[in-house]
C-alpha positions in Angstrom: 21.8 -10.6 -15.7 20.7 -8.4 -13.1 18.8 -5.3 -14.5 17.7 -2.0 -12.1 14.3 -0.5 -13.4 13.9 2.9 -12.3 11.9 5.9 -14.0 10.5 9.6 -13.8 13.5 11.3 -12.0 12.0 14.4 -12.8 15.2 16.3 -12.4 14.3 20.3 -11.7 10.8 19.5 -10.5 10.0 21.7 -7.5 7.8 20.8 -4.4 5.3 23.4 -3.5 7.8 26.1 -4.5 10.8 24.3 -2.7 14.0 23.0 -5.0 14.5 19.2 -5.0 17.7 18.8 -6.7 19.5 18.1 -3.0 17.1 15.4 -2.1 16.9 13.9 -5.3 21.1 13.7 -5.7 21.0 11.6 -2.7 18.2 9.3 -3.6 20.1 8.5 -6.5 23.3 8.2 -4.7 21.4 5.7 -2.5 20.6 4.2 -5.8 23.9 4.0 -7.2 25.1 2.5 -3.8 22.0 -0.4 -4.8 23.7 -0.9 -8.2 27.1 -1.9 -6.5 25.9 -3.9 -3.8 23.5 -6.0 -6.1 25.9 -6.4 -8.7 23.8 -4.7 -11.3 24.6 -5.3 -15.0 21.9 -2.7 -16.6 20.2 0.0 -15.1 16.8 1.4 -17.1 15.6 5.1 -16.8 12.2 4.6 -18.5 11.1 8.3 -19.5 11.0 11.8 -17.5 14.3 12.6 -17.0 14.1 15.8 -16.5 10.9 17.7 -15.5 10.8 20.2 -18.2 11.8 20.5 -22.0 14.3 23.3 -21.1 15.7 22.4 -17.8 18.4 24.6 -15.8 22.1 24.0 -15.7 22.0 22.4 -12.8 20.1 19.8 -13.7 22.1 18.6 -16.9 24.7 18.6 -14.0 22.8 16.4 -11.7 22.1 14.0 -14.6 25.6 13.7 -15.5 27.2 13.1 -12.0 24.4 10.3 -11.9 25.1 8.4 -15.2 28.7 8.7 -14.3 28.0 7.4 -10.7 26.1 4.5 -12.2 28.3 3.5 -14.7 31.6 3.9 -12.3 29.4 1.5 -10.2 29.6 -1.1 -13.3 26.7 -1.1 -15.0 25.6 0.0 -18.5 22.7 2.3 -18.6 19.4 2.9 -20.9 17.7 5.9 -20.8 14.4 6.6 -22.9 12.8 9.8 -23.0 9.3 10.9 -21.3 6.6 13.0 -22.0 8.4 15.9 -20.2 11.7 15.7 -21.8 13.0 17.0 -24.8 14.0 14.3 -27.1 16.2 16.8 -29.1 17.8 18.0 -25.6 18.2 14.8 -24.0 19.4 13.1 -27.3 22.3 15.9 -27.8 23.6 14.7 -24.3 24.0 11.1 -25.5 26.9 12.5 -27.9 28.6 13.5 -24.9 28.5 10.7 -22.2 30.9 7.8 -22.1 30.4 4.2 -23.7 27.9 2.0 -22.0 25.2 4.8 -21.3 22.9 4.7 -23.9 20.4 7.5 -24.6 17.2 6.8 -26.6 15.1 9.4 -28.1 14.8 8.7 -31.4 11.8 7.3 -32.6 13.6 5.9 -35.9 15.1 3.4 -33.7 12.1 1.5 -32.5 12.8 -2.0 -33.0 16.4 -1.9 -33.0 18.0 -2.9 -29.7 20.4 -2.2 -27.7 22.2 -5.6 -26.9 24.3 -6.6 -24.2 25.2 -10.2 -23.3 25.8 -12.2 -20.4 27.1 -15.5 -19.5 23.8 -17.0 -21.0 23.9 -15.2 -24.3 23.0 -11.9 -25.6 19.7 -9.9 -23.9 18.1 -7.1 -26.5 16.7 -4.0 -24.8 14.1 -2.2 -26.8 14.2 1.2 -26.0 10.8 3.2 -27.0 10.7 7.4 -26.3 7.6 8.6 -25.9 5.7 9.1 -29.2 3.6 12.0 -30.0 1.1 10.6 -32.6 1.4 13.9 -34.4 4.9 14.1 -34.3 5.9 10.5 -35.3 3.0 9.6 -37.9 5.1 10.9 -41.0 7.8 8.2 -39.5 5.5 5.5 -40.6 2.6 6.9 -43.1 1.3 3.2 -43.8 0.1 3.3 -40.4 -3.0 5.3 -39.0 -1.3 7.1 -35.9 -4.1 8.9 -34.4 -3.8 7.9 -30.7 -0.9 7.4 -27.9 -2.8 3.7 -28.1 -2.4 2.9 -31.9 1.1 4.4 -31.9 2.7 2.3 -29.0 0.7 -0.8 -30.6 2.5 -0.1 -33.5 5.8 0.5 -32.1 5.2 -2.9 -30.2 4.9 -4.7 -33.4 7.8 -3.4 -34.7 9.8 -4.9 -31.1 8.2 -8.1 -31.8 8.9 -8.5 -35.4 12.7 -7.7 -34.3 12.4 -10.1 -32.0 11.3 -12.7 -34.0 13.9 -12.5 -36.2 16.7 -12.2 -33.9 15.6 -14.6 -31.0 17.2 -14.5 -27.7 15.8 -12.7 -24.5 14.4 -9.3 -24.5 13.4 -6.2 -22.5 11.2 -3.7 -23.4 11.0 -0.1 -22.3 8.2 2.4 -22.5 6.7 5.8 -21.3 3.0 5.2 -21.6 -0.8 4.6 -19.3 -1.0 1.3 -19.0 -4.8 -0.3 -18.5 -5.3 -0.8 -14.8 -3.0 1.4 -13.3 -3.8 3.6 -10.2 -2.8 7.1 -11.1 -2.2 10.0 -8.4 -4.9 13.0 -9.5 -2.8 15.6 -10.4 0.6 14.3 -10.6 1.0 12.7 -13.8 0.9 14.7 -16.6 -2.2 13.6 -18.7 -1.1 11.9 -21.8 -4.5 10.5 -22.2 -7.5 11.7 -24.8 -10.1 9.4 -23.5 -9.7 5.6 -23.7 -7.9 5.6 -26.9 -4.8 6.4 -25.3 -4.9 3.8 -22.4 -2.7 0.9 -23.6 -4.0 -2.3 -23.1 -1.4 -5.3 -21.1 -1.7 -7.2 -24.0 0.4 -4.5 -26.0 3.2 -5.7 -24.5 3.1 -9.7 -24.8 6.6 -11.1 -26.0 9.6 -9.8 -23.9 10.5 -11.4 -21.2 10.2 -7.9 -19.0 8.7 -4.4 -19.9 9.8 -1.5 -17.8 7.6 1.2 -18.1 7.4 4.4 -16.7 5.1 7.6 -16.3 3.1 6.3 -13.5 4.6 7.5 -10.0 3.6 4.8 -7.7 4.8 1.3 -8.1 2.5 -0.8 -9.5 2.6 -4.2 -10.9 0.6 -5.1 -13.9 2.1 -8.8 -14.3 4.9 -10.7 -13.3 6.5 -9.2 -16.2 5.1 -5.7 -16.6 6.0 -3.5 -14.0 6.0 0.9 -13.3 8.9 1.5 -11.0 7.6 5.0 -10.2 9.2 8.0 -9.4 12.1 8.1 -6.7 11.5 11.0 -5.0 7.8 12.0 -3.5 6.6 14.9 -5.6 3.3 15.5 -4.3 1.0 15.0 -1.0 -1.1 12.5 -2.9 1.9 10.1 -3.4 2.8 10.8 0.4 1.7 6.9 1.1 3.4 5.3 -1.8 6.9 3.9 -1.6 9.7 5.1 -3.3 12.4 2.2 -4.7 13.0 0.4 -7.9 12.7 -3.0 -9.1 15.5 -5.8 -9.1 14.9 -7.8 -12.2 17.1 -11.3 -12.9 17.2 -13.0 -16.1 18.7 -16.5 -16.5 18.9 -18.4 -19.6 15.4 -19.0 -20.0 14.2 -15.6 -19.4 12.7 -13.5 -16.3 13.8 -15.5 -13.4 13.3 -13.1 -10.1 11.9 -9.7 -9.7 12.6 -7.9 -6.2 11.7 -4.6 -5.0 14.0 -2.2 -3.5 13.1 0.4 -1.3 15.2 3.8 -1.7 15.3 6.2 1.6 12.6 9.1 1.9 14.7 12.2 2.7 11.7 13.9 4.3 8.3 12.4 4.9 5.2 13.8 3.7 2.3 14.3 6.0 -1.3 15.5 5.6 -2.7 16.7 8.8 -6.2 17.6 9.9 -7.7 19.4 12.7 -8.5 22.8 13.8 -6.1 25.5 13.8 -5.5 25.4 17.7 -5.0 21.6 17.2 -2.4 21.7 14.9 -0.5 24.2 16.7 -0.6 22.6 20.3 -1.9 18.8 20.1 1.0 16.3 20.6 -0.8 13.9 18.2 1.1 15.7 15.9 4.6 15.9 17.4 5.6 13.3 14.9 5.1 15.5 11.9 7.4 18.2 13.1 10.1 17.6 11.0 8.0 16.2 8.1 6.5 17.9 5.0 3.2 18.8 5.9 -0.1 19.8 4.5 -2.1 21.2 6.8 -5.7 21.1 6.6 -7.8 23.2 9.2 -11.3 22.5 9.8 -12.2 25.8 11.5 -15.8 26.7 10.5 -14.4 30.0 9.3 -11.1 31.6 8.0 -8.3 32.0 10.4 -5.9 34.8 10.1 -2.3 34.1 9.0 -2.4 30.0 9.4 1.0 29.7 7.3 2.8 31.7 9.4 1.3 30.2 12.8 2.0 26.6 11.5 5.4 27.1 10.6 6.5 28.2 14.1 5.6 24.5 15.0 6.4 22.7 11.2 9.3 24.5 9.9 8.7 22.3 6.6 4.8 23.2 6.2 4.3 23.4 2.6 0.5 24.1 2.0 -2.1 25.1 4.3 -5.9 24.6 3.1 -9.1 25.4 4.8 -11.4 22.5 4.9 -14.5 23.2 7.5 -16.4 21.1 9.3 -19.5 21.2 10.6 -20.8 24.0 8.1 -24.4 24.8 8.6 -27.0 23.8 5.8 -27.8 26.6 3.4 -31.5 27.9 4.6 -32.2 29.2 1.3 -32.1 32.8 1.9 -29.9 35.0 -0.4 -28.0 37.7 1.4 -30.3 40.6 0.1 -32.9 38.4 1.5 -31.3 38.1 5.0 -30.5 41.9 4.9 -34.1 42.7 4.2 -35.3 40.4 6.9 -32.8 41.8 9.6 -34.9 44.3 12.3 -32.2 45.6 13.9 -28.1 46.6 13.5 -27.2 43.3 15.6 -29.1 41.0 13.0 -28.0 43.0 10.2 -24.4 42.4 11.3 -25.1 38.8 11.7 -26.5 38.6 8.2 -23.4 39.8 6.9 -21.6 37.3 8.9 -23.3 34.1 7.7 -22.8 35.5 4.3 -18.8 35.6 4.5 -18.4 33.0 6.8 -19.8 29.9 5.1 -22.9 30.0 7.1 -21.3 30.7 10.5 -23.1 33.9 12.2 -22.0 36.0 15.1 -21.0 33.7 18.2 -22.8 34.8 21.8 -19.3 36.7 22.9 -19.5 38.5 19.4 -23.0 39.1 19.9 -22.1 41.1 23.1 -19.1 42.8 21.7 -21.7 43.9 18.4 -24.2 45.1 20.8 -22.1 47.2 22.9 -20.4 48.8 20.0 -23.8 49.9 18.9 -24.7 51.0 22.1 -21.7 52.9 22.1 -22.3 54.5 18.9 -26.2 55.5 19.6 -24.7 57.6 22.5 -22.0 59.0 20.8 -25.0 60.2 18.3 -27.5 61.4 21.1 -24.5 63.2 22.7 -23.4 65.1 19.7 
């Protein structure tokens, strides 16, 4: 049996104010082509199908088209809900889908598999939707569920109890923050409350393969426990992380092979750093002119209208950050102290510039202009 493990589609998510539906649609079409090319039997989507609990109508259209395409390519599909999804809305959609598309959103189904057979017999797929302890503890009142860790450990006990009774090969699907992963700061919505919500790797002992979602970058925690990551870049912090999915093969004895399949990147993400003039003119940055750009300009002082100017060279510049280099060390003086120490109008103006320009006072040319203006003002006052 061949299984394609993907996750975190985040349908409806924007990228610095730009819509991503068209880009994601193209990537999912490429994923569908991989399903067809590799004769995939089952596609797993391990949570965060949508980016919000109340997605727009166009998001439902994209999901329906993607699932229909995967089914037409010959695969059965198992989708679980993540922490971004509304389990109720995603579950409602399942009733409208064709046979062979399974949407797992009900916590009460944990421990009850979706069984799909191949020539070697049945494979039991145990979908675990994202379980918020406060919302599900009433289902298992005999178990103290005060954290993500305790809740998922209980869910895996239910899975393993059923596995032991049924026998055969099995795959578990979960959406969580597992120990040892490398998260992208500011990307994945935080579902941890300290270490109590980090799931130990040993929690996933038992199944032949565990398909995880939530972390946007590809991660291998063991040969049989992996994150596929998101199919699209949603943050500059992810720019160096590949996009794709895991192709998992089971034989009669269990896990036989796992292969990474790259997905196309519709537009590269690049972070550029230099002075504003360098960013605008240097040939070093020519290769980024058609990329999504995060521009970090290093001028000592803020420059006028940097986004408008950068867009003339980088039409897909998404964000501009002022990250000055060579800022003078603080001299310990307050602004009031500098004003009191000023012995002339020129020094008073220089004190103001030091205060508002991160410690950078007037340049020689600026001092000349300041003196000229002061002299003209003095002459005007004498002549009045």
